[in-house]
Coordinates of C-alpha atoms and ligand atoms in Angstrom, one line a residue:
M27 CA 0.0 0.0 0.0
T28 CA 1.3 3.5 -0.8
Q29 CA 2.2 5.4 2.3
Y30 CA 1.9 9.2 2.6
A31 CA 3.8 11.2 5.2
H32 CA 1.5 13.5 7.2
I33 CA 2.4 16.2 9.7
T34 CA 0.3 15.3 12.7
G35 CA 2.0 17.2 15.5
W36 CA 3.9 20.5 16.0
G37 CA 5.5 22.2 18.9
M38 CA 7.9 25.0 19.8
A39 CA 10.1 26.1 22.7
V40 CA 12.0 29.4 23.1
P41 CA 14.2 30.6 26.0
E42 CA 12.5 33.0 28.4
R43 CA 15.2 35.7 28.1
V44 CA 14.3 38.4 25.6
M45 CA 17.1 40.5 24.2
T46 CA 16.0 43.8 22.5
N47 CA 17.8 45.7 19.8
D48 CA 18.6 48.4 22.4
E49 CA 20.4 45.9 24.5
I50 CA 22.5 44.9 21.5
S51 CA 23.3 48.5 20.8
R52 CA 25.1 48.6 24.1
L53 CA 27.4 45.8 22.9
V54 CA 28.2 47.0 19.3
D55 CA 27.9 50.2 17.3
T56 CA 24.3 49.8 16.1
N57 CA 20.8 51.0 17.0
D58 CA 17.2 49.8 17.0
E59 CA 16.3 51.9 14.0
W60 CA 19.0 50.4 11.8
I61 CA 18.3 46.8 12.8
Q62 CA 14.5 47.2 12.4
S63 CA 14.7 49.0 9.0
R64 CA 17.4 46.6 7.5
T65 CA 16.1 43.3 9.0
G66 CA 12.7 43.7 10.5
I67 CA 14.0 42.2 13.8
K68 CA 12.8 43.9 17.1
E69 CA 14.0 41.3 19.6
R70 CA 15.2 37.7 19.9
R71 CA 15.3 35.0 22.6
V72 CA 18.6 34.1 24.1
A73 CA 19.5 30.9 26.0
D74 CA 20.4 31.3 29.7
A75 CA 22.6 28.8 31.6
K76 CA 19.8 26.2 31.9
D77 CA 18.9 26.1 28.2
T78 CA 20.7 23.8 25.8
T79 CA 19.9 22.9 22.2
S80 CA 18.8 19.5 23.4
S81 CA 16.6 20.8 26.3
L82 CA 14.8 23.2 23.9
A83 CA 14.5 20.4 21.3
A84 CA 13.0 18.0 23.9
E85 CA 10.4 20.6 25.0
A86 CA 9.3 21.3 21.4
A87 CA 9.1 17.5 20.8
R88 CA 6.9 17.0 23.9
Q89 CA 4.5 19.6 22.6
A90 CA 4.4 18.0 19.1
L91 CA 3.7 14.6 20.7
E92 CA 0.9 16.1 22.6
V93 CA -0.7 17.5 19.5
A94 CA -0.3 14.2 17.6
D95 CA -1.5 12.3 20.7
L96 CA 1.4 9.9 20.5
A97 CA 3.5 8.3 23.2
P98 CA 7.3 8.6 23.0
E99 CA 7.5 4.8 22.4
D100 CA 5.5 5.2 19.2
I101 CA 8.3 7.1 17.6
D102 CA 10.7 5.2 15.2
L103 CA 13.0 8.0 14.2
I104 CA 14.3 11.3 15.6
I105 CA 16.1 13.7 13.4
V106 CA 17.5 16.9 14.9
A107 CA 18.6 19.5 12.4
T108 CA 21.1 21.8 14.1
S109 CA 24.3 23.8 13.6
T110 CA 24.7 24.2 17.4
P111 CA 24.5 20.6 18.8
D112 CA 25.3 20.2 22.5
F113 CA 28.2 17.9 21.4
T114 CA 29.5 16.8 18.1
F115 CA 28.7 13.4 19.5
P116 CA 26.6 12.1 21.1
A117 CA 24.0 13.5 18.7
T118 CA 21.6 16.0 20.1
A119 CA 18.9 13.6 18.7
S120 CA 20.1 10.9 21.0
L121 CA 19.9 13.2 24.0
V122 CA 16.4 14.0 23.0
Q123 CA 15.6 10.3 22.6
D124 CA 16.8 9.7 26.1
A125 CA 14.9 12.7 27.6
L126 CA 11.7 11.6 26.0
G127 CA 12.1 7.9 26.7
A128 CA 11.6 7.1 23.0
V129 CA 13.0 3.7 23.5
R130 CA 12.2 2.3 20.0
A131 CA 13.6 5.3 18.0
G132 CA 16.8 5.6 16.0
A133 CA 18.3 9.1 16.3
F134 CA 20.7 11.3 14.4
D135 CA 21.6 14.9 13.8
L136 CA 21.5 16.6 10.4
S137 CA 23.6 19.5 9.3
A138 CA 22.5 21.8 6.4
A139 CA 22.6 25.1 8.3
C140 CA 19.4 27.0 8.2
T141 CA 17.9 24.7 5.5
G142 CA 18.4 21.8 7.9
F143 CA 14.7 21.6 8.8
I144 CA 13.6 21.2 5.2
Y145 CA 16.3 18.5 4.7
A146 CA 15.2 16.7 7.9
L147 CA 11.5 16.8 6.9
G148 CA 12.4 15.5 3.4
V149 CA 14.4 12.6 4.9
A150 CA 11.7 11.7 7.5
A151 CA 8.9 11.9 4.9
D152 CA 10.8 9.6 2.5
T153 CA 11.6 7.1 5.3
I154 CA 8.0 7.0 6.2
K155 CA 6.8 6.7 2.5
S156 CA 9.2 3.8 2.1
G157 CA 7.6 2.0 5.1
S158 CA 10.9 1.9 7.2
A159 CA 9.3 4.1 9.9
K160 CA 5.7 4.8 10.9
A161 CA 6.3 7.9 13.0
A162 CA 9.1 10.3 13.1
L163 CA 10.1 13.4 15.1
V164 CA 11.7 16.1 13.0
I165 CA 13.2 18.9 15.1
G166 CA 15.1 22.1 14.4
A167 CA 16.9 23.4 17.4
E168 CA 19.6 26.0 18.0
T169 CA 21.5 28.0 20.6
M170 CA 23.0 30.4 18.0
S171 CA 23.8 32.9 20.8
R172 CA 26.6 30.6 21.9
V173 CA 28.4 30.7 18.5
L174 CA 28.1 34.4 17.7
D175 CA 30.8 37.0 17.8
W176 CA 29.1 39.5 20.0
K177 CA 31.6 42.2 18.7
D178 CA 30.5 41.7 15.1
R179 CA 27.5 43.9 14.3
G180 CA 27.1 42.3 10.9
T181 CA 26.0 39.0 12.5
C182 CA 25.1 39.3 16.2
I183 CA 22.0 41.4 15.5
L184 CA 20.5 38.7 13.3
F185 CA 20.2 35.5 15.2
G186 CA 18.1 34.0 18.1
D187 CA 17.7 30.8 20.0
G188 CA 14.8 28.3 19.9
A189 CA 13.4 25.0 18.8
G190 CA 10.5 23.7 16.7
A191 CA 9.3 20.1 16.1
F192 CA 7.0 18.2 13.9
V193 CA 5.6 14.7 14.3
V194 CA 5.4 13.0 10.8
Q195 CA 3.3 9.9 10.5
G196 CA 2.5 7.4 7.7
S197 CA -1.0 6.9 6.4
E198 CA -2.6 5.4 3.4
S199 CA -4.7 8.5 3.0
P200 CA -3.3 10.7 0.2
G201 CA -1.8 14.1 1.2
G202 CA 0.8 15.4 3.6
V203 CA 4.3 16.1 2.2
L204 CA 3.7 16.2 -1.5
S205 CA 7.1 17.4 -2.9
V206 CA 10.6 18.1 -1.5
L207 CA 13.3 20.0 -3.3
L208 CA 16.8 19.9 -1.8
R209 CA 19.8 21.8 -3.3
S210 CA 23.4 22.7 -2.5
D211 CA 26.2 24.8 -3.9
G212 CA 29.3 24.2 -1.9
S213 CA 31.3 26.7 -3.9
G214 CA 29.6 29.3 -1.7
G215 CA 30.6 27.7 1.5
D216 CA 32.9 30.6 2.5
L217 CA 30.0 33.1 2.4
L218 CA 28.5 31.7 5.6
S219 CA 30.4 29.4 7.9
L220 CA 30.9 28.1 11.5
A221 CA 34.3 26.4 11.9
G222 CA 34.6 22.7 12.8
S223 CA 37.6 20.4 13.1
G224 CA 39.0 21.4 9.7
R225 CA 39.7 24.9 11.0
P226 CA 43.0 24.5 12.9
R227 CA 44.9 23.9 9.6
A228 CA 43.4 27.0 8.1
A229 CA 43.4 29.5 10.9
G230 CA 45.4 28.2 13.8
L231 CA 44.2 26.6 17.0
A232 CA 42.7 29.7 18.5
G233 CA 40.1 30.0 15.7
F234 CA 39.1 26.4 16.4
L235 CA 38.7 26.7 20.1
D236 CA 36.3 29.6 19.9
P237 CA 34.5 29.3 16.5
T238 CA 31.9 31.9 15.6
V239 CA 29.6 32.5 12.7
Q240 CA 31.3 34.2 9.8
M241 CA 29.2 35.8 7.0
N242 CA 29.3 37.9 3.9
G243 CA 25.8 39.4 4.4
R244 CA 25.4 41.1 1.0
E245 CA 26.2 37.9 -0.9
V246 CA 24.0 35.8 1.2
F247 CA 21.2 38.3 0.7
R248 CA 21.5 38.2 -3.1
F249 CA 21.7 34.3 -3.1
A250 CA 18.7 34.1 -0.7
T251 CA 16.3 36.2 -2.8
R252 CA 17.2 34.3 -5.9
V253 CA 16.7 30.7 -4.5
M254 CA 13.6 31.5 -2.5
V255 CA 11.7 32.3 -5.7
A256 CA 13.1 29.5 -7.8
S257 CA 12.7 26.8 -5.3
T258 CA 9.2 27.8 -4.2
R259 CA 8.1 27.6 -7.9
E260 CA 9.8 24.2 -8.4
A261 CA 8.4 22.6 -5.3
V262 CA 4.8 23.8 -6.1
A263 CA 5.1 22.5 -9.7
A264 CA 6.5 19.2 -8.5
A265 CA 3.4 18.8 -6.3
G266 CA 1.2 19.2 -9.3
K267 CA -0.1 22.5 -8.0
T268 CA 0.0 26.2 -9.1
M269 CA 0.8 29.2 -7.0
A270 CA -2.9 30.0 -6.9
D271 CA -3.5 26.8 -4.9
I272 CA -1.1 27.9 -2.2
S273 CA -2.7 29.5 0.9
L274 CA 0.5 30.2 2.9
I275 CA 4.2 30.3 2.4
I276 CA 6.3 29.8 5.5
P277 CA 9.8 31.0 4.7
H278 CA 13.0 30.8 6.7
Q279 CA 12.9 33.8 8.9
A280 CA 16.2 35.5 8.2
N281 CA 15.5 39.1 7.1
R282 CA 12.1 40.8 6.3
R283 CA 13.6 42.4 3.2
I284 CA 14.5 38.9 1.8
I285 CA 10.9 37.8 2.3
E286 CA 9.6 41.0 0.7
A287 CA 11.9 40.5 -2.3
A288 CA 10.6 36.8 -2.6
A289 CA 7.0 38.0 -2.5
R290 CA 7.8 40.5 -5.3
G291 CA 9.6 37.8 -7.3
L292 CA 6.7 35.4 -7.0
D293 CA 4.2 38.2 -7.7
L294 CA 2.3 37.4 -4.4
P295 CA 1.0 39.7 -1.7
E296 CA 3.1 39.8 1.5
E297 CA 0.0 38.5 3.4
K298 CA 0.7 35.1 1.9
F299 CA 3.9 34.9 3.8
M300 CA 4.1 34.0 7.5
I301 CA 6.5 36.4 9.2
N302 CA 7.4 36.3 12.9
L303 CA 11.1 37.2 12.8
D304 CA 10.4 40.5 14.5
R305 CA 10.1 38.6 17.8
Y306 CA 12.6 35.8 17.3
G307 CA 15.2 36.9 14.8
N308 CA 16.8 34.2 12.7
T309 CA 16.6 30.9 14.8
S310 CA 18.2 29.0 11.9
T311 CA 16.8 25.4 11.7
A312 CA 14.1 26.3 14.2
S313 CA 12.6 29.2 12.3
I314 CA 10.2 27.3 10.0
P315 CA 8.6 25.0 12.6
I316 CA 8.3 28.0 15.1
A317 CA 6.6 30.1 12.4
L318 CA 4.3 27.1 11.6
C319 CA 3.2 26.7 15.2
E320 CA 2.3 30.4 15.3
A321 CA 0.5 30.3 11.9
V322 CA -1.6 27.4 13.2
A323 CA -2.3 29.2 16.5
D324 CA -3.3 32.4 14.7
G325 CA -5.7 30.5 12.4
R326 CA -3.6 31.3 9.3
L327 CA -3.4 27.7 8.3
R328 CA -6.7 25.7 8.0
P329 CA -7.4 22.0 7.2
N330 CA -7.1 21.3 3.5
D331 CA -4.8 24.3 2.8
Y332 CA -1.7 23.9 0.7
V333 CA 1.4 25.4 2.3
V334 CA 5.0 25.8 1.2
F335 CA 8.0 25.7 3.5
V336 CA 11.1 27.3 1.9
G337 CA 14.5 27.9 3.3
F338 CA 18.2 28.7 2.6
G339 CA 21.4 28.8 4.5
G340 CA 25.1 28.0 4.8
G341 CA 26.5 25.3 2.5
L342 CA 25.2 27.0 0.5
T343 CA 22.0 25.0 0.8
W344 CA 18.4 25.7 0.0
G345 CA 15.2 23.8 -0.3
A346 CA 11.4 23.9 -0.4
T347 CA 8.5 21.5 0.3
T348 CA 4.8 21.6 -0.6
V349 CA 2.5 20.2 2.0
H350 CA -1.2 19.4 1.9
W351 CA -2.3 20.6 5.4
D352 CA -4.9 18.0 6.0
V353 CA -4.7 17.7 9.7
T354 CA -7.6 18.1 12.1
P355 CA -6.3 18.3 15.7
L356 CA -7.9 15.8 18.0
P357 CA -10.5 17.1 20.4
A358 CA -8.9 18.0 23.7
A359 CA -11.2 15.7 25.8
A360 CA -10.0 12.7 23.8
T361 CA -6.4 13.3 24.7
R362 CA -6.6 14.4 28.4
W363 CA -5.8 10.9 29.9
H364 CA -3.2 10.4 27.3
Q365 CA -1.6 13.7 28.4
V366 CA -1.4 12.5 32.0
G367 CA 0.1 9.2 30.8
R368 CA 2.7 11.0 28.7
R369 CA 3.8 13.2 31.6
T370 CA 4.2 10.2 33.8
R371 CA 6.3 8.6 31.0
Y372 CA 8.6 11.6 30.8
G373 CA 9.2 11.2 34.6
L374 CA 9.9 7.5 34.1
A375 CA 12.3 8.3 31.2
R376 CA 14.5 10.3 33.6
V377 CA 14.4 7.4 36.2
R378 CA 15.2 4.9 33.4
S379 CA 18.1 7.0 32.1
F380 CA 19.5 7.3 35.6
G381 CA 19.0 3.6 36.2
R382 CA 20.8 2.6 33.1
R383 CA 23.8 4.8 33.9
V384 CA 24.0 3.3 37.4
L385 CA 23.7 -0.2 36.0
R386 CA 26.5 0.4 33.5
K387 CA 28.8 1.5 36.3
V388 CA 27.9 -1.5 38.5
E389 CA 28.5 -3.9 35.5
G390 CA 31.8 -2.2 34.9
A391 CA 32.9 -2.6 38.5
V392 CA 31.7 -6.2 38.8
F393 CA 33.0 -7.5 35.4
G394 CA 35.9 -5.2 34.9
S395 CA 37.4 -4.7 31.4
P396 CA 36.9 -7.4 28.8
T397 CA 39.8 -9.9 28.7
A398 CA 42.0 -10.1 25.6
K399 CA 40.6 -13.6 25.0
E400 CA 37.0 -12.3 24.9
D401 CA 38.1 -9.6 22.4
E402 CA 39.6 -12.1 19.9
P403 CA 37.5 -12.5 16.8
P404 CA 36.3 -16.1 16.1
K405 CA 38.7 -18.1 14.0
P406 CA 37.4 -19.2 10.6
P407 CA 36.5 -22.9 10.4
G408 CA 39.4 -25.2 9.5
S409 CA 42.1 -22.6 10.4
K410 CA 45.1 -23.7 12.6
K411 CA 44.7 -23.2 16.3
Ligands
ACO502 N1 24.3 48.5 12.6 C1 24.6 49.6 12.0 N2 25.3 49.6 10.8 C2 25.6 48.4 10.3 C3 25.3 47.2 10.9 C4 24.6 47.3 12.1 N3 24.3 46.2 12.8 N4 25.8 46.2 10.2 C5 26.3 46.7 9.1 N5 26.3 48.1 9.1 C6 26.8 49.1 8.2 C7 27.9 48.5 7.3 O1 29.1 48.7 8.0 C8 27.7 49.4 6.1 O2 28.4 50.6 6.3 P1 29.2 51.3 5.2 O3 28.3 51.6 4.1 O4 29.7 52.5 5.8 O5 30.3 50.3 4.8 C9 26.3 49.7 6.0 O6 25.7 49.4 7.3 C10 25.5 48.8 5.0 O7 26.0 47.5 5.2 P2 25.4 46.3 4.3 O8 26.1 45.0 4.7 O9 25.3 46.6 2.9 O10 23.9 46.2 4.9 P3 22.7 45.4 4.4 O11 21.6 46.3 4.1 O12 23.2 44.4 3.4 O13 22.3 44.6 5.7 C11 22.5 42.4 6.6 C12 23.2 43.7 6.3 C13 21.3 42.7 7.6 C14 23.5 41.4 7.3 C15 22.0 41.8 5.3 O14 23.0 41.8 4.3 C16 21.4 40.4 5.4 O15 20.4 40.2 6.1 N6 22.0 39.4 4.7 C17 21.5 38.1 4.7 C18 22.1 37.4 5.9 C19 21.4 36.1 6.3 O16 20.2 35.9 6.0 N7 22.1 35.2 6.9 C20 21.5 34.0 7.5 C21 21.5 32.9 6.5 S1 20.8 31.5 7.2 C22 22.0 30.5 7.8 O17 22.4 29.5 7.3 C23 22.7 30.8 9.1

């Protein structure tokens, strides 16, 4: 039977701490008027000591499971798109898997800068359509504030922290994710970068120990306006639809002027675009799912609408997807007992995680390290002793 990949749950989490443009103007030579007129951003959320990429991701995921009325054990796959993982490994997705108690799920991180969420949604949708998974959590989560150069006014004004999550589920009923377009042009990698382990050879150890986002803003701006228009058109055509069928476009929230230019390029009114970057700035992989949550809450997306998600970012990467928004949220009364059950499960997940750590230590103390003999690979049959 053909499987379709439907978005059945969504959730978001942002740090409590709000940072205004005026606050940034005390750190670098800028001002509220410049930032608002050139970007549309008024304020952003910034992680405090208790927030991590994985804690924000797990909170967004819990909300998405609530909406989908699923238990963590129902999830087969967790993908976290992020450029700011808690660790290079373990994957942030594994930390989320443990925090939720999603004991049947595979988990991995995906890196495609701000386009990461579209890539993750595409991978999850294809895994579900192939029948390899029935339910997946797709999460975009970032703590960009920890990788910014707070002395660089060209970048530190733009970004914010947060997380957004979708539950994607398989069903025989047609609809859901209709088309996915993913593209990359690595020749533009130097236009927007965050150093990793390749950096020491290029820039000395100091650059590696404290990497920050480096960006050529003007070039990224020109690239973004071009690919937003082209990829939206392609993704809509690939879904067998026309622009007239599309009720709402949810673009990556980087700069209001980029979205306005895309609207002009597509010959669409700005009202067709969801914009909430004034309150969150550019939350990278989290921006599209956070905007989706607010679009649903504001009644801007209704069952049976067609919606396009379109993004761009470092890599360079870009992508777009057309989705038939055919979800009708479950009535609250039907899910109340499930909610109680899920909250209990999250508590048990913490106990379980702690128990497993203790057990591992006890096993290590009792059995010690494996002997050389146990480590030896088995000899092939007929070989000499
Ligand atoms: N405050 C005041 N002045 C500033 C600031 C600031 N924060 N930043 C730059 N300026 C100055 C510049 O120094 C320049 O001065 P000059 O003319 O004397 O040299 C002037 O303002 C104009 O600079 P531009 O770079 O041309 O400004 P622009 O209008 O292009 O805006 C911006 C800069 C906001 C960075 C814009 O280029 C942009 O948004 N680019 C896209 C960036 C983006 O979307 N990145 C995220 C991609 S997603 C991902 O993967 C992470």
